[in-house]
Amino acid sequence: MALTTLPPASPSATAAVPRRPVASPAWRHVDVLLIAAGAGLTALGVLMIYSTTRVPLAAAGSNPEAEMTKQLTYAVVAFGAFLLTILFDYKRYLSWAPVLYIGSILLLLATLAIGRTTLGATSWIQVGSIEVEPAELVKVTFIISLAALLASRKGNVTGRVVALVLALSVVPFLLIYKQDALGSAMVLAVVLIGMLLMAGTKGRHMVVLAVLAVVAIGGVSETGILKQYQKDRLITFLEAPSGVATTDNASNPYAASIEYNLDQSKAAIADGGISGKGLFKGPETNLSYVPNQDTDFIFTAMAEQFGFVGSALLLALFGIVVWRSWRASIVSRDLAGTLICVGVLAMLMFQVFENVGMTMGIMPVAGITLPFMSYGGSSLVVDWVAIGLVVNVGMRRLS
Amino acid sequence: MAQPPSPPPSEPNAPKYSPRLRATAVLVVVVCLFAALFGRLWYLQGVEANTVAVKSVAGQGIETVYIPAPRGEIFDRDGVLLAGNKIEQVVTVAPGAEAAHPGIVGELSALLGEPTAEVKAAINNVQYSPYQSVPVKEGVSNAVVLAIDENQSLLPGVSVQAEPVRYYPQGETTANIVGYISGITGSEYAQVKNEQCGPGIPCYQTTSLIGQAGVEASFEDYLRGTPGVEKVQVDSQGQVLGLLSYRPPVPGDNLVLSISLNDQRAAVQALNDWVIKARGMTDSVSGQYFRAPAASMVVEDPRNGQILALATYPDYNPDDFLGGISEARWKYYNNPANNYPLIDRAISTGYAPGSTWKLITATAMLKYGLRSPYAYYDDVGTYSIGGQNFHDDDNIPLGPIDLQTALTESSDTYFYSLGGQFWQMYDAGRDLKGPDPLQTVASEYGLGHFSGIALPGEDPGIVPDALVVAKEHSQYPKDYPDSVWEPGFEVQEAIGEGQDSVTPLQLADAYSAFANGGTLYVPDIALAVEAPGRADRPNGKIIKLYYPQVKNHPPVPTGYERDAMLQGFEGVTAAPGGTAYDAFKSFPLSQYPIAGKTGTAQVDDYCAPYTICAPGSVTWPAYKQDTSVFTSFAPATDPRFTVDAVFEQSGYGADVAAPAVEQEYETLFGLNQPAKQAACSPPSSTSSTSSTTSTAYGSASSTTSTTAPGAPCANPSTTTTTYAAGGANG
């Protein structure tokens, strides 16, 4: 790592000065605050997973700590992945960009071929005894590949470049969409937009992109490419006051169940009030009234048990993560680092906003995890690799 | 912030590219998004948290389960158990167990030896709360219990619980009195679902058991107890997570009946014996064997109206109804060929009482001064009025007779003429719209009215009068061609024929009133209600006592007039010319004088084959043979028992009903228990010699059953006891 910084410093090395100048080791610039925020979020996630799963597990006669223990294991693995990520200069990852891109495509194809279907999504593959969700991993490789490509334009992003980037992005996007992991595909889209913006895409191209996006969304929803349940989610979101069953809902149990999910979610959040019900004391959480509360709706557990104070603290921790990513992006030694940081920022910011917004009824329901907190190994590892990239960029800003 | 990255200098065509500007734009977006999240969060938790819709979350997930209370037990007056609860092993399946492990249906089916469809239906009985274990089979053997314990891995959610189950140790003997319980029906539940057994505790669930007959039904409110309440926490899937609160069920109160099981057993035995004997006798009218399809017997204490025995034939087994009666049994009980065992003939069927009615006519005669008891009436074998002739049953003229002989030898003509006199004095030409004096006296003796016994299904009987006839005619002119009260009606009524209808219980009540000198009691079936929960049942805390209740004071004659009637009744059993002399020939009447009256009630006019039949007469087999009736009280001078019996289609009262009653007296006076003969015990030690040991209620009959015939005890009512069984004497 520090070795790469040595050549420019060599002229004075001959001066036989015993003291080594400049270039304190990169690990001295590691962003401790960012890591602390990530660790805090991960710890809170483990606690929330325990609070939402212990009762049903005990009722089923299992070990109430089973899911919490698994998540703790994932956290250890994720932190290992984080350490690996900051070990090498991110330049090396950028040089792997074509390999990472093609590898990702192959992985997604493999998932479609041999993947396992859960909750309507064919997005898991078995690797040995563990299951991996490739769509999650692809988010990171996508950021790296895109950063390598756009940084090479040095701010001069022409229409052709935009077209090339779109063409390259549409392949993983469609493959992920084909897995019915609509949420992950949306993350990719947002990451793409964020990075294009940061890389210097011209205003008129951004406008064209926006128009294209609107046309695409309209076309998708009108031509039946969207599955019924995906539409239902959007409809549920658009049909405001919760609890009002429309005739549509009466004939459509799925929409009713989404609405039920949302109602319980909002009820749980409101139930927390200012100071919360206290750990293990929220009725909605204890009685598992909120479906998927250990995964997509984990925010509600925090909100009910610790109230506004706790949820605001949680959002503040996310705020720290986003702020430190943004800061790393502007102090980066090169444009590629900046773009990596903005890609990670876009990914995390969108996931937090979509996930928390969904539980509070201001965003449509989509299968997007809350970074660092939702139960699941793949997303936790990817989140830690992502902030590993940010830390990597930040710690090598002076080299 | 540290230094921004320097714009790439080597790009000439990108003068407008400013990373700093773009980064700022990103920051603005980020801040906006966070602001939106914080704003919404504050709205939900700070503002909306206090709305009603959200508050309903608090009660979510709490479900209430009601636990049935053990039912109160039922005892006879000596403390013998008539209805109790035994602990049975019940196989239950936890809620949701079948959904989680469908295999248990097959395993249970094999283990219990029941078809899978039945096991499945039992598990999925929707009447049970989804938060409650559902019983699948009751009364399983220890082997099954062991098998379930040992194979829990194969039978998750299946367990065995000890539950109280109703049982009737006396079976058929007391079935008509005790009754039975069974699962509440939908329409019954609709009627009682709002009844509260405690604050917010409904008495009944759709799975509740409820008394359906006998005292199980009429004392339901005491016997049922108060259900327990369990509040459980359930999650959104309906899984029970834990117990929030538990209030145990309160067992029902115990009921102590006035019935003496000993006397009841003897009465049932007497009915069974004499039904069989009657079926071996030939009817002189039709020339056929008597059918004797049904019979009943009542034993009452005339001093207070307490019922000591209430027997009916045929009877049923109350255990058949536990856990739901099978269709085959239900069909059996309702098949006319089996004579409807579910009907309690003693209280639910009215009969023409025949000559036993003469108590009424004689009382009315004396009250209205129609005839002196010593006046002689010349019985010529027939009586004529209004162009109609009425015959004595045997057409044999008895010659000049007074009241005593008329009762002893059951002269119909004597009473026909009284009926005729009443009609001439009170009905002829008067266009009466109600009862005349004869009918009024009948009514004062309680006939034509509900006796008020605390048993369901009582029949009030009929005392026909001018009004009844007019009503019937206006409703069914074809069946009842007469619209006015003809003299013939009154003549028939005077000997208990025609439309007179009296239940055996009413007949006993009326004779009790005569026996005790003029008090008509509401017959008591219960002595007391006791608090539950005592192992040494006697003297459990008393909740309610049933004191003798006076219903009316019929005009029972006094002095020499009463003596004349009493001697007439005593002669029935004791005088050589008495109608029941043969039946009581071997009975120690000198020791226990019995006053009685036979009755033989014609049901149909018989039409012999190959003859020209009178209008309305019936030929065999449609013909119904005469009803055999006997009623009595004893000892005649100081009555402690009123006993009557009615046998359908069994001929003369003297031939079947009278000997059946005689058989009952042998038990009542302890004559058929030579082994137990002993010197008369002093009252204080009575209880220790009684087979059922000490009881707070005492028992006239059980006391005498331990008494040697040679040494009659003093009035046994002095041996009582807490509850003043002899209320009339007190």
Short mmCIF file of N, CA, C and O in Angstrom, two decimals, chain A residues 232-319:
data_model
loop_
_atom_site.label_atom_id
_atom_site.label_comp_id
_atom_site.label_asym_id
_atom_site.label_seq_id
_atom_site.Cartn_x
_atom_site.Cartn_y
_atom_site.Cartn_z
N ASP A 232 -49.19 -3.78 -7.79
CA ASP A 232 -49.97 -3.66 -6.56
C ASP A 232 -49.23 -2.80 -5.54
O ASP A 232 -49.83 -2.01 -4.83
N ARG A 233 -47.94 -3.01 -5.48
CA ARG A 233 -47.17 -2.24 -4.52
C ARG A 233 -47.29 -0.75 -4.82
O ARG A 233 -47.47 0.07 -3.93
N LEU A 234 -47.18 -0.45 -6.11
CA LEU A 234 -47.26 0.96 -6.48
C LEU A 234 -48.66 1.50 -6.21
O LEU A 234 -48.83 2.59 -5.70
N ILE A 235 -49.68 0.67 -6.55
CA ILE A 235 -51.06 1.12 -6.35
C ILE A 235 -51.31 1.37 -4.87
O ILE A 235 -51.88 2.39 -4.48
N THR A 236 -50.86 0.44 -4.05
CA THR A 236 -51.07 0.59 -2.62
C THR A 236 -50.47 1.90 -2.14
O THR A 236 -51.02 2.59 -1.30
N PHE A 237 -49.32 2.20 -2.69
CA PHE A 237 -48.66 3.42 -2.27
C PHE A 237 -49.44 4.64 -2.71
O PHE A 237 -49.60 5.61 -1.98
N LEU A 238 -49.96 4.56 -3.93
CA LEU A 238 -50.63 5.74 -4.48
C LEU A 238 -52.00 5.96 -3.86
O LEU A 238 -52.45 7.08 -3.72
N GLU A 239 -52.66 4.87 -3.49
CA GLU A 239 -53.97 5.02 -2.86
C GLU A 239 -53.76 5.40 -1.42
O GLU A 239 -53.52 4.54 -0.57
N ALA A 240 -53.92 6.63 -1.16
CA ALA A 240 -53.51 7.11 0.15
C ALA A 240 -54.24 6.49 1.35
O ALA A 240 -54.00 5.34 1.64
N PRO A 241 -55.19 7.16 1.99
CA PRO A 241 -55.36 6.89 3.42
C PRO A 241 -55.39 5.41 3.73
O PRO A 241 -56.17 4.67 3.16
N SER A 242 -54.54 5.02 4.61
CA SER A 242 -54.37 3.61 4.90
C SER A 242 -55.62 3.08 5.60
O SER A 242 -56.33 3.81 6.26
N GLY A 243 -55.84 1.82 5.46
CA GLY A 243 -56.96 1.18 6.14
C GLY A 243 -58.25 1.26 5.36
O GLY A 243 -59.20 0.59 5.67
N VAL A 244 -58.28 2.10 4.33
CA VAL A 244 -59.51 2.18 3.54
C VAL A 244 -59.44 1.13 2.45
O VAL A 244 -58.65 1.22 1.53
N ALA A 245 -60.28 0.11 2.58
CA ALA A 245 -60.27 -0.95 1.60
C ALA A 245 -61.09 -0.53 0.40
O ALA A 245 -62.26 -0.19 0.53
N THR A 246 -60.47 -0.48 -0.75
CA THR A 246 -61.22 -0.14 -1.95
C THR A 246 -61.79 -1.42 -2.53
O THR A 246 -61.43 -2.51 -2.11
N THR A 247 -62.70 -1.27 -3.47
CA THR A 247 -63.27 -2.46 -4.09
C THR A 247 -62.17 -3.26 -4.77
O THR A 247 -62.20 -4.48 -4.80
N ASP A 248 -61.20 -2.55 -5.30
CA ASP A 248 -60.07 -3.21 -5.93
C ASP A 248 -59.36 -4.13 -4.95
O ASP A 248 -59.05 -5.26 -5.23
N ASN A 249 -59.15 -3.59 -3.76
CA ASN A 249 -58.43 -4.36 -2.75
C ASN A 249 -59.23 -5.58 -2.32
O ASN A 249 -58.68 -6.63 -2.05
N ALA A 250 -60.57 -5.39 -2.27
CA ALA A 250 -61.39 -6.50 -1.83
C ALA A 250 -61.23 -7.69 -2.76
O ALA A 250 -61.23 -8.83 -2.34
N SER A 251 -61.09 -7.39 -4.07
CA SER A 251 -60.97 -8.49 -5.01
C SER A 251 -59.51 -8.89 -5.21
O SER A 251 -59.20 -9.76 -5.99
N ASN A 252 -58.63 -8.23 -4.52
CA ASN A 252 -57.22 -8.49 -4.73
C ASN A 252 -56.52 -8.65 -3.39
O ASN A 252 -56.05 -7.69 -2.80
N PRO A 253 -56.48 -9.89 -2.92
CA PRO A 253 -55.93 -10.11 -1.58
C PRO A 253 -54.48 -9.68 -1.44
O PRO A 253 -54.05 -9.30 -0.36
N TYR A 254 -53.74 -9.73 -2.52
CA TYR A 254 -52.35 -9.34 -2.38
C TYR A 254 -52.21 -7.87 -2.04
O TYR A 254 -51.48 -7.48 -1.14
N ALA A 255 -52.99 -7.06 -2.76
CA ALA A 255 -52.94 -5.64 -2.46
C ALA A 255 -53.38 -5.40 -1.02
O ALA A 255 -52.81 -4.59 -0.30
N ALA A 256 -54.39 -6.17 -0.62
CA ALA A 256 -54.87 -6.03 0.75
C ALA A 256 -53.76 -6.37 1.73
O ALA A 256 -53.59 -5.75 2.76
N SER A 257 -52.96 -7.38 1.39
CA SER A 257 -51.93 -7.79 2.33
C SER A 257 -50.81 -6.77 2.38
O SER A 257 -50.22 -6.53 3.42
N ILE A 258 -50.49 -6.16 1.22
CA ILE A 258 -49.48 -5.10 1.22
C ILE A 258 -49.98 -3.95 2.09
O ILE A 258 -49.25 -3.37 2.89
N GLU A 259 -51.27 -3.67 1.92
CA GLU A 259 -51.83 -2.57 2.68
C GLU A 259 -51.80 -2.89 4.17
O GLU A 259 -51.49 -2.05 5.00
N TYR A 260 -52.10 -4.16 4.48
CA TYR A 260 -52.04 -4.61 5.87
C TYR A 260 -50.63 -4.41 6.41
O TYR A 260 -50.43 -3.87 7.50
N ASN A 261 -49.66 -4.82 5.59
CA ASN A 261 -48.26 -4.67 5.98
C ASN A 261 -47.93 -3.22 6.30
O ASN A 261 -47.35 -2.89 7.33
N LEU A 262 -48.38 -2.35 5.42
CA LEU A 262 -48.11 -0.92 5.59
C LEU A 262 -48.81 -0.39 6.84
O LEU A 262 -48.22 0.38 7.62
N ASP A 263 -50.07 -0.79 7.01
CA ASP A 263 -50.83 -0.32 8.18
C ASP A 263 -50.13 -0.72 9.47
O ASP A 263 -49.98 0.08 10.39
N GLN A 264 -49.74 -1.99 9.52
CA GLN A 264 -49.08 -2.46 10.73
C GLN A 264 -47.75 -1.74 10.93
O GLN A 264 -47.37 -1.42 12.04
N SER A 265 -47.07 -1.50 9.80
CA SER A 265 -45.78 -0.82 9.87
C SER A 265 -45.94 0.58 10.45
O SER A 265 -45.25 0.98 11.39
N LYS A 266 -46.91 1.30 9.90
CA LYS A 266 -47.12 2.68 10.38
C LYS A 266 -47.61 2.67 11.82
O LYS A 266 -47.21 3.51 12.63
N ALA A 267 -48.48 1.68 12.13
CA ALA A 267 -48.99 1.58 13.49
C ALA A 267 -47.84 1.35 14.46
O ALA A 267 -47.78 1.94 15.55
N ALA A 268 -46.91 0.49 14.06
CA ALA A 268 -45.78 0.19 14.95
C ALA A 268 -44.93 1.43 15.18
O ALA A 268 -44.51 1.71 16.30
N ILE A 269 -44.71 2.18 14.09
CA ILE A 269 -43.89 3.39 14.23
C ILE A 269 -44.58 4.40 15.14
O ILE A 269 -44.00 4.93 16.09
N ALA A 270 -45.89 4.59 14.86
CA ALA A 270 -46.63 5.56 15.68
C ALA A 270 -46.71 5.10 17.13
O ALA A 270 -46.68 5.90 18.05
N ASP A 271 -46.80 3.79 17.30
CA ASP A 271 -46.92 3.23 18.64
C ASP A 271 -45.71 3.61 19.49
O ASP A 271 -45.81 3.70 20.72
N GLY A 272 -44.57 3.82 18.84
CA GLY A 272 -43.37 4.13 19.60
C GLY A 272 -43.43 5.49 20.26
O GLY A 272 -42.86 5.71 21.34
N GLY A 273 -44.13 6.43 19.62
CA GLY A 273 -44.20 7.77 20.19
C GLY A 273 -42.84 8.42 20.28
O GLY A 273 -41.94 8.11 19.50
N ILE A 274 -42.70 9.30 21.24
CA ILE A 274 -41.45 10.05 21.36
C ILE A 274 -40.32 9.18 21.90
O ILE A 274 -39.24 9.09 21.34
N SER A 275 -40.61 8.51 23.00
CA SER A 275 -39.51 7.82 23.67
C SER A 275 -39.54 6.31 23.47
O SER A 275 -38.65 5.61 23.94
N GLY A 276 -40.58 5.80 22.81
CA GLY A 276 -40.58 4.37 22.53
C GLY A 276 -41.16 3.55 23.66
O GLY A 276 -41.35 4.02 24.77
N LYS A 277 -41.46 2.29 23.33
CA LYS A 277 -42.07 1.39 24.31
C LYS A 277 -41.01 0.72 25.17
O LYS A 277 -41.33 0.09 26.18
N GLY A 278 -39.78 0.82 24.75
CA GLY A 278 -38.72 0.13 25.49
C GLY A 278 -38.37 -1.18 24.81
O GLY A 278 -39.22 -1.80 24.15
N LEU A 279 -37.13 -1.58 24.99
CA LEU A 279 -36.65 -2.79 24.34
C LEU A 279 -37.49 -3.99 24.78
O LEU A 279 -37.75 -4.15 25.97
N PHE A 280 -37.89 -4.81 23.80
CA PHE A 280 -38.70 -6.03 24.02
C PHE A 280 -40.10 -5.70 24.54
O PHE A 280 -40.78 -6.57 25.04
N LYS A 281 -40.54 -4.47 24.42
CA LYS A 281 -41.84 -4.16 25.02
C LYS A 281 -42.91 -3.74 24.01
O LYS A 281 -44.06 -3.61 24.37
N GLY A 282 -42.52 -3.51 22.78
CA GLY A 282 -43.54 -3.05 21.82
C GLY A 282 -44.47 -4.19 21.45
O GLY A 282 -44.02 -5.26 21.07
N PRO A 283 -45.77 -3.97 21.57
CA PRO A 283 -46.70 -5.06 21.23
C PRO A 283 -46.63 -5.48 19.76
O PRO A 283 -46.64 -6.66 19.46
N GLU A 284 -46.53 -4.51 18.86
CA GLU A 284 -46.49 -4.87 17.44
C GLU A 284 -45.25 -5.70 17.14
O GLU A 284 -45.29 -6.67 16.39
N THR A 285 -44.15 -5.34 17.76
CA THR A 285 -42.91 -6.05 17.50
C THR A 285 -42.92 -7.41 18.19
O THR A 285 -42.61 -8.44 17.60
N ASN A 286 -43.33 -7.41 19.46
CA ASN A 286 -43.33 -8.67 20.21
C ASN A 286 -44.26 -9.69 19.60
O ASN A 286 -44.01 -10.88 19.68
N LEU A 287 -45.38 -9.21 19.06
CA LEU A 287 -46.39 -10.14 18.55
C LEU A 287 -46.27 -10.35 17.06
O LEU A 287 -47.17 -10.90 16.44
N SER A 288 -45.17 -9.88 16.48
CA SER A 288 -44.92 -10.10 15.05
C SER A 288 -46.05 -9.62 14.18
O SER A 288 -46.45 -10.30 13.25
N TYR A 289 -46.63 -8.48 14.52
CA TYR A 289 -47.70 -7.98 13.68
C TYR A 289 -47.20 -7.36 12.40
O TYR A 289 -47.93 -7.20 11.44
N VAL A 290 -45.92 -6.97 12.36
CA VAL A 290 -45.38 -6.37 11.15
C VAL A 290 -44.67 -7.47 10.36
O VAL A 290 -43.67 -8.01 10.81
N PRO A 291 -45.20 -7.81 9.19
CA PRO A 291 -44.53 -8.84 8.40
C PRO A 291 -43.13 -8.39 7.98
O PRO A 291 -42.87 -7.18 7.83
N ASN A 292 -42.23 -9.33 7.81
CA ASN A 292 -40.86 -9.07 7.36
C ASN A 292 -40.15 -8.06 8.25
O ASN A 292 -39.36 -7.25 7.79
N GLN A 293 -40.44 -8.12 9.53
CA GLN A 293 -39.89 -7.06 10.38
C GLN A 293 -38.40 -7.23 10.64
O GLN A 293 -37.72 -6.30 11.03
N ASP A 294 -37.89 -8.45 10.45
CA ASP A 294 -36.45 -8.61 10.65
C ASP A 294 -35.67 -8.24 9.40
O ASP A 294 -34.47 -8.04 9.45
N THR A 295 -36.35 -8.10 8.26
CA THR A 295 -35.63 -7.76 7.03
C THR A 295 -36.03 -6.36 6.56
O THR A 295 -35.51 -5.37 7.06
N ASP A 296 -36.97 -6.29 5.61
CA ASP A 296 -37.27 -4.99 4.99
C ASP A 296 -37.89 -3.99 5.96
O ASP A 296 -37.76 -2.79 5.78
N PHE A 297 -38.62 -4.49 6.97
CA PHE A 297 -39.34 -3.56 7.86
C PHE A 297 -38.67 -3.44 9.23
O PHE A 297 -39.33 -3.21 10.23
N ILE A 298 -37.36 -3.61 9.26
CA ILE A 298 -36.67 -3.61 10.55
C ILE A 298 -36.71 -2.22 11.21
O ILE A 298 -36.66 -2.10 12.43
N PHE A 299 -36.87 -1.18 10.38
CA PHE A 299 -36.92 0.16 10.96
C PHE A 299 -38.08 0.30 11.96
O PHE A 299 -37.97 1.01 12.95
N THR A 300 -39.17 -0.42 11.67
CA THR A 300 -40.33 -0.30 12.56
C THR A 300 -40.03 -0.83 13.97
O THR A 300 -40.57 -0.34 14.96
N ALA A 301 -39.15 -1.83 14.04
CA ALA A 301 -38.78 -2.37 15.35
C ALA A 301 -38.06 -1.30 16.17
O ALA A 301 -38.33 -1.11 17.36
N MET A 302 -37.16 -0.61 15.50
CA MET A 302 -36.43 0.47 16.16
C MET A 302 -37.41 1.57 16.58
O MET A 302 -37.36 2.07 17.71
N ALA A 303 -38.30 1.93 15.65
CA ALA A 303 -39.21 3.05 15.91
C ALA A 303 -40.17 2.73 17.04
O ALA A 303 -40.47 3.60 17.86
N GLU A 304 -40.65 1.50 17.12
CA GLU A 304 -41.61 1.20 18.17
C GLU A 304 -40.92 1.10 19.53
O GLU A 304 -41.43 1.57 20.55
N GLN A 305 -39.77 0.48 19.54
CA GLN A 305 -39.14 0.22 20.83
C GLN A 305 -38.38 1.44 21.37
O GLN A 305 -38.27 1.62 22.58
N PHE A 306 -37.86 2.25 20.46
CA PHE A 306 -37.08 3.40 20.96
C PHE A 306 -37.65 4.74 20.55
O PHE A 306 -37.04 5.78 20.81
N GLY A 307 -38.79 4.72 19.87
CA GLY A 307 -39.50 5.95 19.60
C GLY A 307 -38.76 6.91 18.68
O GLY A 307 -37.82 6.51 17.97
N PHE A 308 -39.19 8.15 18.72
CA PHE A 308 -38.60 9.17 17.86
C PHE A 308 -37.13 9.37 18.20
O PHE A 308 -36.27 9.52 17.32
N VAL A 309 -36.82 9.34 19.48
CA VAL A 309 -35.44 9.56 19.92
C VAL A 309 -34.53 8.51 19.28
O VAL A 309 -33.50 8.84 18.67
N GLY A 310 -34.93 7.25 19.38
CA GLY A 310 -34.11 6.18 18.85
C GLY A 310 -34.04 6.20 17.34
O GLY A 310 -32.95 6.03 16.76
N SER A 311 -35.19 6.41 16.67
CA SER A 311 -35.16 6.40 15.21
C SER A 311 -34.37 7.58 14.67
O SER A 311 -33.71 7.46 13.63
N ALA A 312 -34.48 8.71 15.33
CA ALA A 312 -33.72 9.88 14.88
C ALA A 312 -32.22 9.61 15.03
O ALA A 312 -31.43 9.95 14.14
N LEU A 313 -31.85 8.96 16.12
CA LEU A 313 -30.44 8.60 16.31
C LEU A 313 -29.98 7.67 15.20
O LEU A 313 -28.89 7.82 14.63
N LEU A 314 -30.88 6.73 14.86
CA LEU A 314 -30.55 5.80 13.79
C LEU A 314 -30.34 6.54 12.47
O LEU A 314 -29.35 6.33 11.76
N LEU A 315 -31.26 7.44 12.16
CA LEU A 315 -31.12 8.22 10.92
C LEU A 315 -29.86 9.07 10.98
O LEU A 315 -29.17 9.26 9.97
N ALA A 316 -29.51 9.56 12.18
CA ALA A 316 -28.31 10.37 12.32
C ALA A 316 -27.07 9.52 12.01
O ALA A 316 -26.12 9.99 11.36
N LEU A 317 -27.08 8.26 12.45
CA LEU A 317 -25.95 7.38 12.14
C LEU A 317 -25.83 7.20 10.62
O LEU A 317 -24.74 7.23 10.06
N PHE A 318 -27.00 7.02 9.96
CA PHE A 318 -26.96 6.95 8.49
C PHE A 318 -26.46 8.28 7.92
O PHE A 318 -25.72 8.29 6.93
N GLY A 319 -26.88 9.34 8.55
CA GLY A 319 -26.42 10.66 8.11
C GLY A 319 -24.89 10.74 8.17
O GLY A 319 -24.25 11.26 7.25
#
